[in-house]
Coordinates of N, CA, C and O in Angstrom, one line a residue:
X1 N 0.8 -1.2 0.0 CA 0.0 0.0 0.0 C 0.8 1.3 0.0 O 0.3 2.3 0.3
X2 N 2.1 1.1 -0.3 CA 3.0 2.3 -0.3 C 2.9 3.0 -1.6 O 2.8 2.4 -2.7
X3 N 3.1 4.3 -1.6 CA 3.1 5.1 -2.8 C 4.5 4.9 -3.4 O 5.5 4.9 -2.7
X4 N 4.7 4.8 -4.7 CA 6.0 4.6 -5.4 C 6.9 5.8 -5.1 O 6.4 7.0 -5.0
X5 N 8.2 5.6 -4.9 CA 9.1 6.7 -4.6 C 9.9 7.0 -5.8 O 10.6 8.1 -5.8
X6 N 9.9 6.2 -6.8 CA 10.7 6.5 -8.0 C 9.9 6.9 -9.2 O 10.5 7.3 -10.3
X7 N 8.6 6.8 -9.2 CA 7.8 7.2 -10.3 C 6.4 7.7 -9.7 O 6.1 7.4 -8.6
X8 N 5.7 8.4 -10.5 CA 4.4 8.9 -10.1 C 3.4 7.8 -10.3 O 3.2 7.3 -11.4
X9 N 2.7 7.4 -9.2 CA 1.7 6.4 -9.3 C 0.5 7.0 -10.1 O 0.2 8.2 -10.1
X10 N -0.3 6.1 -10.7 CA -1.4 6.5 -11.5 C -2.5 7.1 -10.7 O -3.3 8.0 -11.2
X11 N -2.6 6.8 -9.4 CA -3.6 7.4 -8.6 C -3.3 8.9 -8.3 O -4.2 9.7 -8.0
X12 N -2.0 9.3 -8.4 CA -1.6 10.6 -8.2 C -1.6 11.5 -9.5 O -1.3 12.7 -9.4
X13 N -2.0 10.9 -10.6 CA -1.9 11.6 -11.9 C -3.3 11.6 -12.4 O -4.2 11.0 -11.9
X14 N -3.6 12.4 -13.4 CA -4.9 12.6 -14.1 C -5.9 13.3 -13.1 O -7.0 12.9 -13.1
X15 N -5.4 14.1 -12.2 CA -6.2 14.8 -11.3 C -6.4 16.3 -11.6 O -7.4 16.9 -11.2
X16 N -5.5 16.9 -12.4 CA -5.5 18.3 -12.7 C -5.3 18.5 -14.2 O -4.8 17.7 -14.9
X17 N -5.7 19.7 -14.6 CA -5.5 20.1 -16.0 C -4.0 20.1 -16.3 O -3.6 19.9 -17.5
X18 N -3.2 20.4 -15.3 CA -1.7 20.4 -15.5 C -1.2 19.0 -15.8 O -0.3 18.8 -16.6
X19 N -1.9 18.0 -15.2 CA -1.5 16.6 -15.5 C -1.8 16.3 -16.9 O -1.0 15.6 -17.6
X20 N -3.0 16.7 -17.4 CA -3.4 16.4 -18.8 C -2.4 17.1 -19.7 O -2.1 16.6 -20.7
X21 N -2.1 18.4 -19.4 CA -1.1 19.1 -20.2 C 0.2 18.4 -20.3 O 0.8 18.3 -21.4
X22 N 0.7 17.9 -19.2 CA 2.0 17.2 -19.2 C 1.9 16.0 -20.1 O 2.8 15.7 -20.8
X23 N 0.8 15.2 -20.0 CA 0.7 14.0 -20.8 C 0.6 14.4 -22.3 O 1.1 13.7 -23.2
X24 N -0.1 15.5 -22.6 CA -0.3 16.0 -24.0 C 1.1 16.4 -24.5 O 1.4 16.1 -25.7
X25 N 1.9 17.0 -23.7 CA 3.3 17.4 -24.2 C 4.1 16.1 -24.5 O 4.9 16.1 -25.4
X26 N 3.9 15.1 -23.7 CA 4.6 13.8 -24.0 C 4.1 13.2 -25.3 O 4.9 12.6 -26.1
X27 N 2.8 13.4 -25.6 CA 2.3 12.9 -26.9 C 2.9 13.7 -28.1 O 3.2 13.2 -29.1
X28 N 3.0 15.0 -27.9 CA 3.7 15.9 -28.9 C 5.1 15.4 -29.1 O 5.6 15.4 -30.2
X29 N 5.8 15.1 -28.0 CA 7.2 14.7 -28.1 C 7.3 13.4 -28.9 O 8.2 13.3 -29.7
X30 N 6.5 12.5 -28.6 CA 6.5 11.2 -29.4 C 6.2 11.4 -30.8 O 6.7 10.8 -31.7
X31 N 5.3 12.4 -31.1 CA 4.9 12.7 -32.5 C 6.0 13.4 -33.2 O 6.2 13.1 -34.4
X32 N 6.7 14.3 -32.5 CA 7.8 15.0 -33.2 C 8.9 14.0 -33.6 O 9.6 14.1 -34.6
X33 N 9.1 12.9 -32.8 CA 10.1 11.9 -33.1 C 9.8 11.3 -34.4 O 10.8 10.9 -35.1
X34 N 8.6 11.1 -34.8 CA 8.3 10.5 -36.1 C 8.1 11.4 -37.3 O 8.0 11.0 -38.4
X35 N 8.0 12.7 -37.0 CA 7.9 13.7 -38.0 C 9.1 14.6 -38.2 O 9.0 15.6 -38.9
X36 N 10.2 14.3 -37.5 CA 11.3 15.2 -37.6 C 12.1 14.9 -38.9 O 13.0 15.7 -39.2
X37 N 11.8 13.9 -39.6 CA 12.5 13.6 -40.8 C 11.6 13.5 -42.0 O 10.4 13.3 -41.9
X38 N 12.1 13.7 -43.2 CA 11.3 13.6 -44.4 C 11.7 12.3 -45.1 O 12.9 12.0 -45.2
X39 N 10.7 11.6 -45.5 CA 10.9 10.3 -46.2 C 10.4 10.4 -47.6 O 9.3 10.8 -47.9
X40 N 11.3 10.0 -48.5 CA 11.0 10.1 -49.9 C 11.1 8.6 -50.4 O 12.1 8.0 -50.1
X41 N 10.1 8.2 -51.2 CA 10.3 6.8 -51.7 C 9.7 6.7 -53.1 O 9.0 7.5 -53.6
X42 N 10.2 5.7 -53.8 CA 9.8 5.4 -55.1 C 9.0 4.1 -55.0 O 9.5 3.0 -54.8
X43 N 7.7 4.2 -55.0 CA 6.8 3.1 -54.8 C 6.6 2.9 -53.3 O 6.8 3.8 -52.5
X44 N 6.0 1.8 -52.9 CA 5.7 1.6 -51.5 C 6.6 0.6 -50.9 O 6.3 0.0 -49.8
X45 N 7.7 0.2 -51.5 CA 8.6 -0.8 -50.9 C 9.7 -0.2 -50.1 O 9.9 1.0 -50.1
X46 N 10.3 -1.0 -49.3 CA 11.4 -0.6 -48.5 C 12.7 -0.4 -49.3 O 13.7 0.1 -48.8
X47 N 12.8 -0.9 -50.5 CA 14.0 -1.0 -51.2 C 14.5 0.4 -51.7 O 15.7 0.6 -51.8
X48 N 13.7 1.3 -52.1 CA 14.1 2.6 -52.6 C 13.8 3.8 -51.8 O 13.8 4.9 -52.2
X49 N 13.4 3.5 -50.5 CA 13.0 4.7 -49.7 C 14.3 5.3 -49.3 O 15.3 4.7 -48.9
X50 N 14.3 6.6 -49.2 CA 15.5 7.4 -48.9 C 15.1 8.4 -47.8 O 14.0 8.9 -47.8
X51 N 15.9 8.5 -46.8 CA 15.5 9.4 -45.7 C 16.5 10.5 -45.4 O 17.7 10.3 -45.6
X52 N 16.0 11.6 -44.9 CA 16.8 12.7 -44.4 C 16.5 12.8 -42.9 O 15.3 12.9 -42.6
X53 N 17.5 12.8 -42.1 CA 17.2 12.9 -40.7 C 18.1 13.9 -40.0 O 19.2 14.1 -40.4
X54 N 17.6 14.4 -38.8 CA 18.3 15.4 -38.1 C 18.7 14.9 -36.7 O 19.1 15.6 -35.8
X55 N 18.5 13.6 -36.4 CA 18.8 13.1 -35.0 C 18.6 11.7 -34.9 O 18.5 10.9 -35.9
X56 N 18.6 11.2 -33.7 CA 18.5 9.8 -33.4 C 17.1 9.3 -33.5 O 16.1 10.1 -33.4
X57 N 16.8 8.0 -33.5 CA 15.5 7.5 -33.4 C 14.9 7.2 -34.8 O 13.9 6.7 -34.9
X58 N 15.6 7.6 -35.9 CA 15.1 7.4 -37.2 C 15.3 6.0 -37.6 O 16.2 5.3 -37.1
X59 N 14.5 5.6 -38.6 CA 14.7 4.3 -39.2 C 16.0 4.3 -40.1 O 16.3 3.2 -40.6
X60 N 16.6 5.4 -40.2 CA 17.8 5.5 -41.0 C 19.0 5.9 -40.2 O 18.9 6.6 -39.3
X61 N 20.1 5.3 -40.5 CA 21.4 5.5 -39.8 C 22.3 6.1 -40.9 O 22.8 5.4 -41.8
X62 N 22.6 7.4 -40.8 CA 23.3 8.0 -41.9 C 22.5 8.0 -43.1 O 21.4 8.4 -43.1
X63 N 23.1 7.5 -44.2 CA 22.3 7.4 -45.4 C 21.9 5.9 -45.7 O 21.4 5.6 -46.8
X64 N 22.0 5.1 -44.7 CA 21.7 3.7 -44.9 C 20.4 3.3 -44.2 O 20.3 3.6 -43.0
X65 N 19.5 2.7 -44.9 CA 18.2 2.3 -44.3 C 18.4 1.1 -43.4 O 19.0 0.1 -43.8
X66 N 17.9 1.2 -42.2 CA 18.0 0.0 -41.3 C 16.6 -0.7 -41.4 O 15.8 -0.7 -40.5
X67 N 16.4 -1.4 -42.5 CA 15.2 -2.1 -42.7 C 15.1 -3.4 -41.9 O 16.0 -3.7 -41.2
X68 N 13.9 -4.0 -42.0 CA 13.7 -5.2 -41.1 C 14.6 -6.4 -41.5 O 14.8 -7.2 -40.7
X69 N 15.0 -6.5 -42.7 CA 15.7 -7.7 -43.1 C 14.8 -8.9 -43.3 O 13.7 -8.9 -42.9
X70 N 15.3 -9.9 -43.9 CA 14.5 -11.1 -44.1 C 14.2 -11.8 -42.8 O 15.0 -12.2 -42.0
X71 N 12.9 -11.9 -42.5 CA 12.4 -12.5 -41.2 C 13.0 -11.8 -40.0 O 13.1 -12.4 -39.0
X72 N 13.4 -10.6 -40.1 CA 14.0 -9.9 -39.0 C 13.0 -9.1 -38.2 O 11.8 -9.4 -38.2
X73 N 13.5 -8.1 -37.5 CA 12.6 -7.3 -36.6 C 11.8 -6.3 -37.5 O 12.1 -6.1 -38.6
X74 N 10.8 -5.8 -36.9 CA 10.0 -4.8 -37.6 C 10.8 -3.5 -37.9 O 11.8 -3.2 -37.2
X75 N 10.4 -2.8 -38.9 CA 11.0 -1.5 -39.2 C 10.9 -0.6 -38.0 O 9.9 -0.4 -37.4
X76 N 12.0 0.0 -37.6 CA 12.0 0.8 -36.4 C 11.1 2.0 -36.5 O 10.6 2.5 -35.6
X77 N 10.9 2.5 -37.8 CA 10.0 3.7 -38.0 C 8.6 3.3 -37.7 O 7.8 4.0 -37.1
X78 N 8.2 2.1 -38.2 CA 6.9 1.5 -38.0 C 6.6 1.4 -36.5 O 5.6 1.8 -36.0
X79 N 7.6 0.9 -35.7 CA 7.5 0.8 -34.3 C 7.3 2.2 -33.6 O 6.5 2.4 -32.7
X80 N 8.1 3.2 -34.1 CA 8.0 4.5 -33.5 C 6.6 5.1 -33.8 O 6.1 5.8 -33.0
X81 N 6.1 4.9 -35.0 CA 4.8 5.4 -35.3 C 3.7 4.9 -34.4 O 2.9 5.6 -33.9
X82 N 3.7 3.5 -34.2 CA 2.7 2.9 -33.3 C 3.0 3.3 -31.8 O 2.1 3.4 -31.0
X83 N 4.3 3.6 -31.5 CA 4.5 4.1 -30.1 C 3.9 5.5 -29.9 O 3.3 5.8 -28.9
X84 N 3.9 6.3 -31.0 CA 3.3 7.6 -30.9 C 1.8 7.5 -30.9 O 1.1 8.2 -30.1
X85 N 1.2 6.5 -31.6 CA -0.2 6.2 -31.5 C -0.6 5.9 -30.1 O -1.6 6.4 -29.6
X86 N 0.2 5.1 -29.4 CA -0.2 4.7 -28.1 C -0.1 5.9 -27.1 O -0.9 6.0 -26.2
X87 N 0.9 6.8 -27.4 CA 1.0 8.0 -26.5 C -0.3 8.9 -26.6 O -0.8 9.4 -25.6
X88 N -0.7 9.1 -27.9 CA -1.9 9.9 -28.0 C -3.2 9.2 -27.5 O -4.0 9.9 -26.9
X89 N -3.2 7.9 -27.7 CA -4.4 7.2 -27.2 C -4.4 7.3 -25.6 O -5.5 7.3 -25.0
X90 N -3.2 7.3 -25.0 CA -3.1 7.4 -23.6 C -3.7 8.7 -23.1 O -4.5 8.8 -22.1
X91 N -3.4 9.8 -23.8 CA -4.0 11.1 -23.5 C -5.5 11.1 -23.7 O -6.3 11.5 -22.8
X92 N -6.0 10.7 -24.9 CA -7.4 10.7 -25.2 C -8.2 9.9 -24.2 O -9.2 10.4 -23.6
X93 N -7.8 8.7 -23.9 CA -8.5 7.8 -23.0 C -8.6 8.3 -21.6 O -9.6 8.2 -21.0
X94 N -7.4 8.7 -21.1 CA -7.4 9.1 -19.7 C -8.1 10.4 -19.5 O -8.8 10.6 -18.4
X95 N -8.0 11.4 -20.4 CA -8.8 12.6 -20.2 C -10.3 12.3 -20.3 O -11.1 12.8 -19.5
X96 N -10.7 11.5 -21.3 CA -12.1 11.2 -21.5 C -12.7 10.4 -20.3 O -13.8 10.8 -19.8
X97 N -12.0 9.4 -19.9 CA -12.6 8.5 -18.8 C -12.3 8.9 -17.4 O -13.1 8.7 -16.5
X98 N -11.1 9.5 -17.2 CA -10.8 9.8 -15.8 C -11.0 11.3 -15.4 O -11.1 11.6 -14.2
X99 N -11.0 12.2 -16.4 CA -11.0 13.6 -16.0 C -12.3 14.3 -16.4 O -12.9 15.0 -15.5
X100 N -12.8 14.0 -17.6 CA -14.1 14.7 -18.0 C -15.3 14.5 -17.1 O -16.0 15.4 -16.8
X101 N -15.5 13.2 -16.6 CA -16.7 13.0 -15.8 C -16.7 13.8 -14.5 O -17.8 14.2 -14.0
X102 N -15.6 14.2 -13.9 CA -15.6 14.9 -12.7 C -15.0 16.3 -12.8 O -14.7 17.0 -11.8
X103 N -14.8 16.8 -14.0 CA -14.1 18.1 -14.3 C -15.0 19.2 -13.9 O -16.3 19.2 -14.0
X104 N -14.4 20.3 -13.5 CA -15.1 21.6 -13.2 C -15.6 22.1 -14.6 O -15.0 22.0 -15.6
X105 N -16.7 22.8 -14.5 CA -17.3 23.4 -15.8 C -16.3 24.3 -16.5 O -16.2 24.2 -17.7
X106 N -15.5 25.0 -15.7 CA -14.5 25.9 -16.3 C -13.4 25.2 -17.0 O -12.8 25.8 -17.9
X107 N -13.2 23.9 -16.7 CA -12.1 23.2 -17.3 C -12.5 22.3 -18.5 O -11.6 21.8 -19.2
X108 N -13.8 22.1 -18.7 CA -14.3 21.2 -19.8 C -13.8 21.6 -21.1 O -13.3 20.8 -21.9
X109 N -13.8 22.9 -21.5 CA -13.4 23.4 -22.8 C -11.9 23.1 -23.0 O -11.5 22.6 -24.1
X110 N -11.1 23.4 -22.0 CA -9.7 23.2 -22.2 C -9.3 21.7 -22.3 O -8.5 21.3 -23.1
X111 N -10.0 20.8 -21.5 CA -9.8 19.4 -21.6 C -10.2 18.8 -22.9 O -9.5 18.0 -23.5
X112 N -11.3 19.3 -23.5 CA -11.8 18.9 -24.8 C -10.8 19.3 -25.9 O -10.6 18.6 -26.9
X113 N -10.2 20.5 -25.7 CA -9.2 21.0 -26.7 C -8.0 20.1 -26.7 O -7.4 19.8 -27.7
X114 N -7.6 19.6 -25.5 CA -6.5 18.7 -25.4 C -6.8 17.4 -26.1 O -5.9 16.8 -26.8
X115 N -8.0 16.9 -25.9 CA -8.4 15.7 -26.6 C -8.3 15.9 -28.1 O -7.9 15.1 -28.9
X116 N -8.8 17.1 -28.6 CA -8.8 17.4 -30.0 C -7.4 17.5 -30.5 O -7.1 17.0 -31.6
X117 N -6.4 18.0 -29.7 CA -5.0 18.1 -30.2 C -4.5 16.6 -30.3 O -3.8 16.3 -31.3
X118 N -4.8 15.8 -29.3 CA -4.3 14.4 -29.4 C -4.9 13.7 -30.6 O -4.3 12.9 -31.3
X119 N -6.2 13.9 -30.8 CA -6.9 13.2 -32.0 C -6.3 13.8 -33.3 O -6.1 13.0 -34.3
X120 N -6.0 15.0 -33.4 CA -5.3 15.6 -34.6 C -4.0 14.8 -34.8 O -3.7 14.4 -35.9
X121 N -3.2 14.7 -33.7 CA -1.9 14.0 -33.8 C -2.1 12.6 -34.3 O -1.4 12.1 -35.1
X122 N -3.1 11.9 -33.7 CA -3.4 10.5 -34.1 C -3.7 10.4 -35.6 O -3.2 9.6 -36.3
X123 N -4.5 11.4 -36.1 CA -4.8 11.4 -37.5 C -3.6 11.6 -38.4 O -3.4 11.0 -39.4
X124 N -2.7 12.5 -37.9 CA -1.4 12.7 -38.7 C -0.6 11.5 -38.7 O 0.0 11.1 -39.7
X125 N -0.5 10.8 -37.6 CA 0.3 9.6 -37.5 C -0.2 8.5 -38.4 O 0.5 7.9 -39.1
X126 N -1.6 8.3 -38.3 CA -2.2 7.3 -39.2 C -2.1 7.6 -40.7 O -1.9 6.8 -41.5
X127 N -2.1 8.9 -41.0 CA -1.9 9.3 -42.4 C -0.5 8.9 -42.8 O -0.3 8.4 -43.9
X128 N 0.5 9.1 -42.0 CA 1.9 8.7 -42.3 C 1.9 7.2 -42.4 O 2.6 6.6 -43.3
X129 N 1.3 6.5 -41.5 CA 1.3 5.0 -41.6 C 0.7 4.4 -42.9 O 1.4 3.6 -43.5
X130 N -0.4 4.9 -43.3 CA -1.0 4.4 -44.5 C -0.3 4.8 -45.7 O -0.3 4.1 -46.7
X131 N 0.3 6.0 -45.7 CA 1.1 6.5 -46.8 C 2.3 5.6 -47.0 O 2.7 5.4 -48.2
X132 N 2.9 5.1 -46.0 CA 4.1 4.4 -46.1 C 3.9 2.9 -46.1 O 4.7 2.1 -46.7
X133 N 2.9 2.4 -45.5 CA 2.7 0.9 -45.3 C 1.4 0.4 -45.9 O 1.2 -0.8 -45.8
X134 N 0.5 1.2 -46.3 CA -0.7 0.7 -46.9 C -1.7 0.3 -45.7 O -1.8 1.0 -44.8
X135 N -2.3 -0.8 -45.9 CA -3.2 -1.3 -44.8 C -2.4 -1.6 -43.5 O -1.4 -2.3 -43.6
X136 N -2.8 -1.0 -42.4 CA -2.1 -1.3 -41.1 C -3.2 -1.5 -40.1 O -4.4 -1.3 -40.3
X137 N -2.8 -2.0 -38.9 CA -3.8 -2.2 -37.8 C -4.2 -0.8 -37.4 O -3.4 0.2 -37.4
X138 N -5.5 -0.7 -36.9 CA -6.0 0.6 -36.4 C -6.2 0.3 -34.9 O -7.0 -0.5 -34.5
X139 N -5.5 1.1 -34.1 CA -5.6 0.9 -32.6 C -6.0 2.3 -32.0 O -5.3 3.3 -32.2
X140 N -7.2 2.3 -31.3 CA -7.7 3.5 -30.8 C -7.8 3.4 -29.3 O -8.7 4.1 -28.7
X141 N -7.0 2.6 -28.6 CA -7.0 2.5 -27.2 C -5.6 2.3 -26.7 O -4.7 2.0 -27.5
X142 N -5.4 2.4 -25.4 CA -4.1 2.2 -24.9 C -3.7 0.7 -24.9 O -4.5 -0.1 -24.6
X143 N -2.5 0.4 -25.3 CA -2.0 -0.9 -25.3 C -1.0 -1.0 -24.2 O 0.0 -0.3 -24.1
X144 N -1.3 -1.9 -23.2 CA -0.5 -2.1 -22.1 C 0.5 -3.2 -22.2 O 1.5 -3.3 -21.6
X145 N 0.2 -4.2 -23.1 CA 1.0 -5.4 -23.2 C 0.9 -5.9 -24.7 O -0.1 -5.8 -25.3
X146 N 2.0 -6.4 -25.1 CA 2.1 -6.9 -26.5 C 1.0 -8.0 -26.8 O 0.5 -8.1 -27.9
X147 N 0.6 -8.7 -25.8 CA -0.4 -9.8 -25.9 C -1.7 -9.2 -26.4 O -2.6 -9.9 -27.0
X148 N -2.0 -7.9 -26.1 CA -3.3 -7.3 -26.4 C -3.3 -7.1 -27.9 O -4.4 -6.9 -28.5
X149 N -2.2 -7.0 -28.6 CA -2.2 -6.7 -30.1 C -1.6 -7.9 -30.9 O -1.3 -7.7 -32.0
X150 N -1.3 -9.0 -30.2 CA -0.7 -10.1 -30.9 C -1.5 -10.6 -32.1 O -0.9 -11.0 -33.1
X151 N -2.8 -10.5 -32.0 CA -3.6 -11.1 -33.1 C -4.3 -10.0 -33.9 O -5.2 -10.2 -34.7
X152 N -3.9 -8.7 -33.7 CA -4.5 -7.6 -34.5 C -4.2 -7.8 -35.9 O -3.1 -8.2 -36.3
X153 N -5.2 -7.4 -36.8 CA -5.0 -7.6 -38.2 C -5.0 -6.2 -38.9 O -5.4 -5.2 -38.3
X154 N -4.5 -6.2 -40.1 CA -4.5 -4.9 -40.9 C -6.0 -4.5 -41.2 O -6.8 -5.4 -41.5
X155 N -6.2 -3.3 -41.3 CA -7.5 -2.7 -41.7 C -7.4 -2.1 -43.0 O -6.4 -1.4 -43.3
X156 N -8.4 -2.2 -43.9 CA -8.3 -1.5 -45.2 C -8.1 0.0 -45.1 O -8.6 0.6 -44.1
X157 N -7.3 0.6 -45.9 CA -7.0 2.0 -45.9 C -8.3 2.8 -45.9 O -8.3 3.8 -45.2
X158 N -9.3 2.4 -46.6 CA -10.5 3.2 -46.6 C -11.1 3.4 -45.2 O -11.6 4.5 -44.9
X159 N -11.1 2.4 -44.4 CA -11.6 2.5 -43.0 C -10.7 3.3 -42.2 O -11.2 4.1 -41.3
X160 N -9.4 3.3 -42.4 CA -8.5 4.1 -41.6 C -8.7 5.6 -42.0 O -8.6 6.5 -41.2
X161 N -8.9 5.8 -43.3 CA -9.1 7.2 -43.8 C -10.3 7.7 -43.1 O -10.4 8.9 -42.7
X162 N -11.4 6.9 -43.0 CA -12.6 7.4 -42.3 C -12.3 7.8 -40.8 O -12.8 8.8 -40.3
X163 N -11.5 7.0 -40.1 CA -11.1 7.3 -38.8 C -10.3 8.6 -38.7 O -10.4 9.4 -37.8
X164 N -9.4 8.8 -39.7 CA -8.6 10.0 -39.7 C -9.5 11.2 -39.9 O -9.3 12.2 -39.2
X165 N -10.4 11.1 -40.8 CA -11.3 12.2 -41.1 C -12.2 12.5 -39.8 O -12.4 13.7 -39.5
X166 N -12.6 11.5 -39.1 CA -13.3 11.7 -37.9 C -12.5 12.4 -36.9 O -13.0 13.3 -36.2
X167 N -11.2 12.0 -36.7 CA -10.3 12.7 -35.8 C -10.1 14.2 -36.2 O -10.2 15.1 -35.4
X168 N -9.9 14.4 -37.5 CA -9.6 15.8 -38.0 C -10.9 16.6 -37.8 O -10.8 17.8 -37.5
X169 N -12.1 16.0 -38.1 CA -13.3 16.8 -37.9 C -13.5 17.2 -36.5 O -13.9 18.3 -36.2
X170 N -13.3 16.3 -35.5 CA -13.4 16.6 -34.1 C -12.4 17.8 -33.8 O -12.8 18.7 -33.1
X171 N -11.2 17.7 -34.3 CA -10.2 18.7 -34.1 C -10.7 20.1 -34.6 O -10.6 21.1 -33.9
X172 N -11.2 20.1 -35.8 CA -11.7 21.4 -36.4 C -12.8 21.9 -35.6 O -12.9 23.2 -35.4
X173 N -13.7 21.1 -35.1 CA -14.9 21.6 -34.4 C -14.5 22.0 -33.0 O -15.3 22.8 -32.3
X174 N -13.4 21.6 -32.4 CA -13.1 21.8 -31.0 C -11.9 22.7 -30.8 O -11.9 23.4 -29.8
X175 N -11.0 22.7 -31.6 CA -9.7 23.5 -31.4 C -10.0 25.0 -31.5 O -10.9 25.5 -32.2
X176 N -9.2 25.8 -30.8 CA -9.3 27.3 -30.9 C -8.8 27.8 -32.2 O -8.1 27.1 -33.0
X177 N -9.1 29.0 -32.6 CA -8.6 29.6 -33.8 C -7.1 29.8 -33.9 O -6.5 29.8 -34.9
X178 N -6.5 30.0 -32.7 CA -5.1 30.2 -32.6 C -4.5 29.2 -31.6 O -5.2 28.9 -30.6
X179 N -3.3 28.8 -31.8 CA -2.7 27.8 -30.8 C -2.5 28.5 -29.4 O -2.2 29.7 -29.4
X180 N -2.6 27.7 -28.4 CA -2.4 28.2 -27.0 C -0.9 28.5 -26.8 O -0.6 29.4 -26.0
X181 N -0.1 27.8 -27.5 CA 1.4 28.0 -27.3 C 2.0 27.7 -28.7 O 1.5 27.0 -29.5
X182 N 3.2 28.2 -28.8 CA 4.0 27.9 -30.0 C 4.3 26.4 -30.1 O 4.6 25.8 -29.1
X183 N 4.1 25.8 -31.3 CA 4.3 24.4 -31.4 C 3.1 23.5 -31.3 O 3.1 22.4 -31.5
X184 N 2.0 24.1 -30.8 CA 0.7 23.3 -30.6 C -0.2 23.6 -31.8 O 0.1 24.6 -32.6
X185 N -1.2 22.8 -32.0 CA -2.0 22.9 -33.2 C -3.3 23.7 -32.8 O -3.6 23.9 -31.7
X186 N -3.9 24.2 -33.9 CA -5.2 25.0 -33.8 C -6.1 24.6 -35.0 O -5.7 23.9 -35.9
X187 N -7.2 25.2 -35.0 CA -8.2 25.0 -36.0 C -7.7 25.1 -37.5 O -8.0 24.2 -38.3
X188 N -7.0 26.2 -37.8 CA -6.5 26.3 -39.2 C -5.7 25.1 -39.7 O -5.8 24.7 -40.8
X189 N -4.8 24.6 -38.8 CA -4.0 23.4 -39.2 C -4.9 22.2 -39.4 O -4.7 21.5 -40.3
X190 N -5.8 22.0 -38.5 CA -6.7 20.8 -38.6 C -7.5 20.9 -39.8 O -7.8 20.0 -40.5

């Protein structure tokens, strides 16, 4: 029954709008990791994709693509994209289920804006996923363990596009006209 001393326990988080803001900034950080590089490819295969990168974490090391190899591990960029999806789902789910039901009336608009920002990011990430990989799994909840997605299958691009449009539509309807801070999104971007 002791509170953790090395990390913040979940019971101590998701209590204030500052907690939600902190989690949203984590989702932005994960999203920036997958959008800091430009990827150019000829066709949809791994063989002729070329990347330009400004830092670590890219699927590219120098000018050499670190692809999965024959029966090897998954593409690191693919993993990073789904890691970012999980981060935005973490924000959306926790604000929606843990904060909105008990939120003060004055905080509802701000919390919904944060959900809209996270949904916008999820739409951007899924757009990149289908652009690079075609049909991919669609995950709209937090994944806590690999066993939860071990049997997940790819969804047709048309269904994922519908989900992207739904996320973007929510963002357009909810976000303010100007971003609250530099680097955050707003209605014109959505």
